[in-house]
Amino acid sequence: MRTVSHWINGDTVEAEAGSRFAEITNPATGEVTAQVALASRETVDSAIASAAAAFPAWRDTSLAKRTSILFAFRELLNQRKGELAEIITSEHGKVLSDALGEVSRGQEVVEFACGIAHLLKGGYTENASTKVDVHSVRQPLGVSAIISPFNFPAMVPMWFFPVAIAAGNAVVLKPSEKDPSAANWMAELWREAGLPEGVFTVVHGDKEAVDALLESPQVDSVSFVGSTPIAQYVYEKGTATGKRVQALGGAKNHMLVLPDADLDLAADAAVNAGYGAAGERCMAISAVVAVESIADELVAKIAERTRTLRIGDGAKDSDMGPLVTAAHRDKVAGYIDAGVEMGATLVLDGREVSDTADPNGFFLNPTLFDHVRPEMSIYTDEIFGPVLSVVRVESYDDGIELINANPYGNGTAIFTNDGGAARRFENEIQVGMVGVNVPIPVPMAYYSFGGWKNSLFGDTHAHGTEGVHFFTRGKVVTTRWLDPSHGGINLGFPTNG
């Protein structure tokens, strides 16, 4: 059986004797296709040491050389991104076109990082005080750890590592053990692009590996994406050991549909954003907030469109693939059971799996609930599956109140043709990323990605200028070149003059 192992010092490192392993499955068939080595603390420590050893030379490599390697990586990725998409589909299950879109969105951050020289410029003040000059610089942190989730095995790491590497840091990536092969593929691409050994490292593992990264004194920053409880754990444990941490947590993304909205557009958006990637997106719409006067019509349009979706192997002609594991499929099915028990109206039952799907795969059909109440678990919890809940409200104000009361604040959207209502929504909503007639408002790479409230622990979002600041720290240098007529001894506090 193929074994996915660690990438340290620019090459694959075989798993040490006595290693633990986890199975890698094809979610569309249930077939075990490979195994991944789970790193011990000793292996993680050696990976971190390798990155720390590579950091000084990479930090001192010129910006021109660093960005030339970024450009080379970008070109190689552009030429071969189809390969990476196929790997993602084979291990995650999302349809091939969606996997290709994931790679393309990650590539946007690589392209952004190619222009990082402009964003690393400091400032200079001549003669701030008499014959004293002051200048500022931004310098890399050191070793940057990235702990990424299963749902975007390429894009989420690329939110962080292009900026970190371009800024002069060395990176240790710990991908999800559910779909780890994308990380090794990208590591090989970095080597081909000319990145020095040790600057990009991959260690596979579970909580033992995560804790080793969080506790290591050689790790200077941690970037994490995952569920809110784990994000909080990573933030608290990482900051307790003096690290800079950005921990992006869970979501419960709402889509408010007003009576004047184009309901065909809104229904299309709800289906696309609710069921794309089988709902395994942190930016998925899981709650449609419909004003009562148009709710019946909107639900009917959503159901009509959902019934046309083809469910099956993501590598074939399908609209929606499986969930990532059998355990996760069963967990999501349990939420459907709970929604029925609590009295929500089950419009479409995803437990009735399409006959176009392999019975051994981890499939659920799209599920649609209506008349969902805020106390129901299908509303309160991040399900992370193809379950769409419609919550009815009487007015715009009620919709705003509902969304703002939610403990999550990752993404949201409003569908309306009223510019005044949209502008008010932008201003009043307590959510980090907002769409107006756009259901999945994932920002471009030159803006930052991140939520509010329980969707983010830490002060800094991913990529954009905030990402550049996260992976660098400021230094201010005050300079005076003495001439023979220096002022002599003066024990007073320095003043500007």
Coordinates of C-alpha atoms in Angstrom, one line a residue, residues 32 99 128 140 172 174 185 230 237 243 272 316 320 360 377 393 424 439 487 491:
V32 CA -8.7 2.5 1.2
A99 CA -11.2 21.1 -6.8
A128 CA 14.1 63.6 12.7
P140 CA 10.3 37.8 9.1
V172 CA 6.1 23.8 8.7
K174 CA 0.6 20.0 9.2
W185 CA 2.6 17.4 -4.1
I230 CA -10.1 23.5 18.2
K237 CA -2.1 27.0 23.8
K243 CA 3.6 32.6 19.7
N272 CA -24.8 26.6 -5.1
K316 CA -17.1 11.7 -13.0
M320 CA -22.0 17.0 -5.8
N360 CA -20.0 1.9 -0.6
S377 CA -29.5 21.9 16.6
V393 CA -38.7 36.1 9.7
R424 CA -27.7 49.3 5.7
P439 CA -23.6 34.0 -1.7
G487 CA 27.6 67.5 22.2
L491 CA 22.4 62.8 31.4

